[in-house]
Short mmCIF file of C-alpha atoms in Angstrom, two decimals:
data_model
loop_
_atom_site.label_atom_id
_atom_site.label_comp_id
_atom_site.label_asym_id
_atom_site.label_seq_id
_atom_site.Cartn_x
_atom_site.Cartn_y
_atom_site.Cartn_z
CA UNK A 1 -36.17 4.35 24.49
CA UNK A 2 -35.69 2.97 20.97
CA UNK A 3 -35.41 4.97 17.77
CA UNK A 4 -38.60 6.06 16.07
CA UNK A 5 -39.68 6.51 12.45
CA UNK A 6 -36.70 4.45 11.29
CA UNK A 7 -34.20 7.08 12.46
CA UNK A 8 -31.23 5.73 14.42
CA UNK A 9 -29.73 7.40 17.47
CA UNK A 10 -26.87 8.72 15.30
CA UNK A 11 -29.37 10.59 13.13
CA UNK A 12 -29.02 8.08 10.29
CA UNK A 13 -31.59 5.70 8.88
CA UNK A 14 -31.80 2.79 11.32
CA UNK A 15 -32.25 0.06 8.71
CA UNK A 16 -29.14 1.29 6.86
CA UNK A 17 -27.14 1.39 10.09
CA UNK A 18 -28.16 -2.20 10.78
CA UNK A 19 -27.45 -3.39 7.23
CA UNK A 20 -23.93 -1.92 7.27
CA UNK A 21 -23.32 -3.39 10.74
CA UNK A 22 -24.25 -6.85 9.43
CA UNK A 23 -21.96 -6.42 6.42
CA UNK A 24 -19.09 -5.54 8.75
CA UNK A 25 -19.73 -8.69 10.77
CA UNK A 26 -19.74 -10.76 7.56
CA UNK A 27 -16.38 -9.22 6.63
CA UNK A 28 -14.90 -11.45 9.36
CA UNK A 29 -16.11 -14.59 7.57
CA UNK A 30 -19.21 -16.56 6.62
CA UNK A 31 -21.85 -16.68 9.37
CA UNK A 32 -25.21 -18.26 10.07
CA UNK A 33 -28.17 -16.02 10.90
CA UNK A 34 -28.03 -17.18 14.52
CA UNK A 35 -24.37 -16.14 14.71
CA UNK A 36 -25.21 -12.75 13.24
CA UNK A 37 -27.90 -12.36 15.90
CA UNK A 38 -25.38 -13.06 18.67
CA UNK A 39 -22.78 -10.70 17.23
CA UNK A 40 -25.13 -7.85 16.39
CA UNK A 41 -27.64 -8.13 19.21
CA UNK A 42 -30.46 -7.69 16.69
CA UNK A 43 -33.62 -9.83 16.69
CA UNK A 44 -33.50 -12.80 14.33
CA UNK A 45 -36.56 -11.67 12.28
CA UNK A 46 -34.91 -8.27 11.72
CA UNK A 47 -31.66 -9.91 10.60
CA UNK A 48 -33.56 -12.27 8.29
CA UNK A 49 -35.39 -9.36 6.63
CA UNK A 50 -32.23 -7.29 6.12
CA UNK A 51 -30.14 -10.22 4.90
CA UNK A 52 -32.86 -11.26 2.45
CA UNK A 53 -32.77 -7.77 0.96
CA UNK A 54 -28.95 -7.80 0.77
CA UNK A 55 -28.97 -11.22 -0.92
CA UNK A 56 -31.50 -10.03 -3.49
CA UNK A 57 -29.28 -7.05 -4.35
CA UNK A 58 -26.07 -9.09 -4.53
CA UNK A 59 -24.32 -7.57 -1.53
CA UNK A 60 -24.62 -10.83 0.44
CA UNK A 61 -24.58 -14.40 -0.86
CA UNK A 62 -26.20 -17.47 0.67
CA UNK A 63 -24.00 -20.57 0.73
CA UNK A 64 -25.23 -24.17 0.32
CA UNK A 65 -24.57 -24.60 4.06
CA UNK A 66 -27.20 -21.88 4.68
CA UNK A 67 -24.49 -19.60 6.00
CA UNK A 68 -24.02 -16.14 4.55
CA UNK A 69 -21.02 -14.25 3.20
CA UNK A 70 -20.21 -11.03 1.42
CA UNK A 71 -21.57 -10.85 -2.11
CA UNK A 72 -19.89 -10.13 -5.45
CA UNK A 73 -21.38 -6.63 -5.88
CA UNK A 74 -19.15 -5.43 -3.04
CA UNK A 75 -16.03 -6.23 -5.09
CA UNK A 76 -16.70 -3.43 -7.55
CA UNK A 77 -17.54 -1.00 -4.77
CA UNK A 78 -14.35 -1.90 -2.93
CA UNK A 79 -12.22 -1.45 -6.03
CA UNK A 80 -13.86 1.90 -6.76
CA UNK A 81 -13.37 3.04 -3.16
CA UNK A 82 -9.71 2.01 -3.29
CA UNK A 83 -9.15 3.96 -6.52
CA UNK A 84 -10.92 6.99 -5.06
CA UNK A 85 -8.92 6.90 -1.83
CA UNK A 86 -5.72 6.51 -3.80
CA UNK A 87 -6.62 9.50 -5.96
CA UNK A 88 -7.40 11.64 -2.93
CA UNK A 89 -4.22 10.62 -1.13
CA UNK A 90 -1.83 10.89 -4.07
CA UNK A 91 -0.95 14.61 -3.71
CA UNK A 92 -0.04 14.20 -0.04
CA UNK A 93 1.95 11.03 -0.71
CA UNK A 94 3.79 12.67 -3.62
CA UNK A 95 4.66 15.64 -1.39
CA UNK A 96 5.94 13.21 1.23
CA UNK A 97 8.20 11.55 -1.35
CA UNK A 98 9.51 14.98 -2.37
CA UNK A 99 10.27 15.77 1.29
CA UNK A 100 12.01 12.54 2.34
CA UNK A 101 13.05 10.91 -0.93
CA UNK A 102 11.60 7.47 -0.16
CA UNK A 103 8.47 5.55 -1.16
CA UNK A 104 5.30 6.65 0.66
CA UNK A 105 2.33 4.36 1.28
CA UNK A 106 -1.18 4.58 2.68
CA UNK A 107 -2.78 1.49 4.19
CA UNK A 108 -5.99 0.58 6.00
CA UNK A 109 -7.00 -2.08 8.50
CA UNK A 110 -9.27 -4.57 6.73
CA UNK A 111 -10.48 -7.31 9.03
CA UNK A 112 -7.40 -8.95 10.55
CA UNK A 113 -4.96 -7.72 7.91
CA UNK A 114 -3.63 -4.50 6.43
CA UNK A 115 -4.34 -3.56 2.81
CA UNK A 116 -2.31 -1.00 0.88
CA UNK A 117 -4.62 1.47 -0.85
CA UNK A 118 -2.19 4.05 -2.31
CA UNK A 119 1.49 4.52 -3.02
CA UNK A 120 3.86 7.15 -4.38
CA UNK A 121 7.22 5.59 -5.40
CA UNK A 122 10.65 6.94 -4.63
CA UNK A 123 12.66 8.30 -7.53
CA UNK A 124 15.71 6.27 -6.54
CA UNK A 125 16.60 3.43 -8.91
CA UNK A 126 16.62 1.10 -5.88
CA UNK A 127 13.29 1.65 -4.15
CA UNK A 128 10.55 -0.17 -2.32
CA UNK A 129 7.45 -1.22 -4.22
CA UNK A 130 4.24 -2.61 -2.72
CA UNK A 131 1.34 -3.46 -4.99
CA UNK A 132 -1.81 -1.47 -4.20
CA UNK A 133 -4.40 -3.93 -2.94
CA UNK A 134 -1.82 -6.21 -1.34
CA UNK A 135 -2.78 -7.58 2.08
CA UNK A 136 -0.06 -7.99 4.71
CA UNK A 137 0.03 -9.13 8.36
CA UNK A 138 -0.20 -6.59 11.14
CA UNK A 139 2.51 -8.00 13.41
CA UNK A 140 5.50 -7.50 11.10
CA UNK A 141 4.67 -4.24 9.30
CA UNK A 142 5.03 -0.62 10.34
CA UNK A 143 1.55 0.25 9.13
CA UNK A 144 0.12 -2.79 10.91
CA UNK A 145 1.70 -1.85 14.23
CA UNK A 146 0.60 1.78 13.85
CA UNK A 147 -2.98 0.63 13.20
CA UNK A 148 -3.37 -1.90 16.02
CA UNK A 149 -1.53 0.21 18.61
CA UNK A 150 -4.84 1.96 19.29
CA UNK A 151 -6.76 -1.27 19.94
CA UNK A 152 -7.42 -2.65 23.44
CA UNK A 153 -5.03 -5.41 24.48
CA UNK A 154 -7.71 -8.18 24.45
CA UNK A 155 -8.60 -7.26 20.87
CA UNK A 156 -4.95 -7.40 19.82
CA UNK A 157 -4.47 -10.79 21.47
CA UNK A 158 -7.62 -12.14 19.82
CA UNK A 159 -6.47 -10.88 16.41
CA UNK A 160 -3.04 -12.47 16.81
CA UNK A 161 -4.63 -15.75 17.93
CA UNK A 162 -6.66 -15.80 14.71
CA UNK A 163 -3.83 -14.88 12.35
CA UNK A 164 -0.79 -16.34 14.05
CA UNK A 165 2.57 -14.56 13.99
CA UNK A 166 4.55 -16.20 11.23
CA UNK A 167 8.21 -15.20 10.99
CA UNK A 168 8.80 -13.36 7.71
CA UNK A 169 12.47 -12.74 8.56
CA UNK A 170 14.75 -13.56 11.52
CA UNK A 171 13.77 -10.13 12.93
CA UNK A 172 9.99 -10.68 12.98
CA UNK A 173 8.35 -10.43 16.39
CA UNK A 174 6.59 -13.78 16.92
CA UNK A 175 5.61 -13.54 20.59
CA UNK A 176 2.35 -11.75 21.52
CA UNK A 177 3.76 -10.33 24.77
CA UNK A 178 6.78 -8.93 22.94
CA UNK A 179 4.53 -7.34 20.32
CA UNK A 180 2.33 -5.79 23.02
CA UNK A 181 5.45 -4.23 24.54
CA UNK A 182 6.34 -2.95 21.07
CA UNK A 183 2.85 -1.44 20.69
CA UNK A 184 3.26 0.34 24.01
CA UNK A 185 6.44 1.88 22.61
CA UNK A 186 4.53 2.87 19.47
CA UNK A 187 1.91 4.68 21.57
CA UNK A 188 4.60 6.38 23.62
CA UNK A 189 6.73 7.60 20.72
CA UNK A 190 3.87 8.19 18.25
CA UNK A 191 5.22 6.11 15.38
CA UNK A 192 5.90 2.49 14.48
CA UNK A 193 8.95 0.95 12.84
CA UNK A 194 9.32 -2.20 10.78
CA UNK A 195 13.02 -2.93 11.21
CA UNK A 196 13.59 -5.60 8.53
CA UNK A 197 10.73 -7.58 10.08
CA UNK A 198 8.81 -8.13 6.84
CA UNK A 199 11.67 -8.02 4.35
CA UNK A 200 15.40 -8.16 5.00
CA UNK A 201 17.25 -4.94 4.27
CA UNK A 202 14.12 -2.77 4.41
CA UNK A 203 13.17 -0.31 7.13
CA UNK A 204 9.76 1.37 7.34
CA UNK A 205 8.37 4.05 9.65
CA UNK A 206 4.60 4.56 9.96
CA UNK A 207 2.04 6.66 11.81
CA UNK A 208 -1.72 6.47 12.14
CA UNK A 209 -3.78 9.04 10.24
CA UNK A 210 -5.91 11.01 12.72
CA UNK A 211 -9.55 11.99 12.31
CA UNK A 212 -10.57 9.48 9.64
CA UNK A 213 -13.60 7.15 9.93
CA UNK A 214 -11.63 3.95 9.18
CA UNK A 215 -8.25 3.00 10.70
CA UNK A 216 -5.65 4.32 8.27
CA UNK A 217 -1.88 4.71 8.39
CA UNK A 218 0.76 6.32 6.24
CA UNK A 219 4.35 5.13 5.97
CA UNK A 220 7.75 5.74 4.39
CA UNK A 221 9.91 2.79 3.46
CA UNK A 222 13.32 2.26 1.91
CA UNK A 223 16.56 0.31 2.14
CA UNK A 224 18.32 0.34 5.51
CA UNK A 225 21.31 1.97 3.89
CA UNK A 226 19.23 5.13 3.29
CA UNK A 227 16.53 4.84 5.97
CA UNK A 228 19.06 4.85 8.79
CA UNK A 229 18.04 5.48 12.39
CA UNK A 230 19.25 9.05 11.99
CA UNK A 231 17.04 9.35 8.91
CA UNK A 232 14.07 7.94 10.87
CA UNK A 233 14.43 10.82 13.35
CA UNK A 234 14.24 13.29 10.46
CA UNK A 235 11.44 11.47 8.63
CA UNK A 236 9.10 11.09 11.62
CA UNK A 237 8.01 14.74 12.05
CA UNK A 238 7.50 15.07 8.28
CA UNK A 239 5.44 11.89 8.32
CA UNK A 240 3.31 13.17 11.20
CA UNK A 241 2.61 16.41 9.33
CA UNK A 242 1.63 14.45 6.22
CA UNK A 243 -0.68 12.20 8.26
CA UNK A 244 -2.45 15.22 9.76
CA UNK A 245 -2.86 16.82 6.33
CA UNK A 246 -4.08 13.54 4.88
CA UNK A 247 -6.56 13.13 7.72
CA UNK A 248 -8.00 16.57 7.06
CA UNK A 249 -8.22 15.87 3.34
CA UNK A 250 -9.91 12.49 3.68
CA UNK A 251 -12.31 13.45 6.47
CA UNK A 252 -13.25 16.62 4.58
CA UNK A 253 -14.05 14.66 1.43
CA UNK A 254 -16.07 12.05 3.33
CA UNK A 255 -18.09 14.83 4.98
CA UNK A 256 -18.97 16.50 1.67
#
């Protein structure tokens, strides 16, 4: 039986649920209404009505090809959300830096890539720096591996087919089967490692943040000379504790 009075099965407003679902589909790229219908399973008249409203408000734009894409009003919302997440995460990231001495990052899965949304820098003169807002591939980063380790294998293969697996360094994993074996190791040990796979001389350890509505990971990165394998063993439990605390903080704020 369908939802009544505009209330979705989740208890939310059905039209809002559908509008956000369409926006998420458009985040993968520009689509025609017929393609949105196939992806969403919604009737074409319903999609047309919702998209027309989103276009009028600037959240969706219509292209000359009559395809649709995300609109400019979402840029400001995304920037504000990023600043807010960074502000919420900063105390936990700063505490992580105090505990391990290396740069701490928070990143989220955004479409087929990873975007860094917060960072607390190490106090060492030689330290890692990643610009907040930077997008990086999933296959050669600790945060990327931590985030896609929870996805079904067909989804991982499809993502890699779309993005490719360009070699950033001689150590980058460029074979899908090899990466899937690496992701199995990530699931087994509970953390991911970027061992000079994105940048030579840099080692990063990352874990997924539990209990948050969007796939999020936290990481610690530094030069191999300091982030040795012995140091990784010491960093990992501290990183897990920080991820749990961060998950509680973020999920609690979202629920307020």
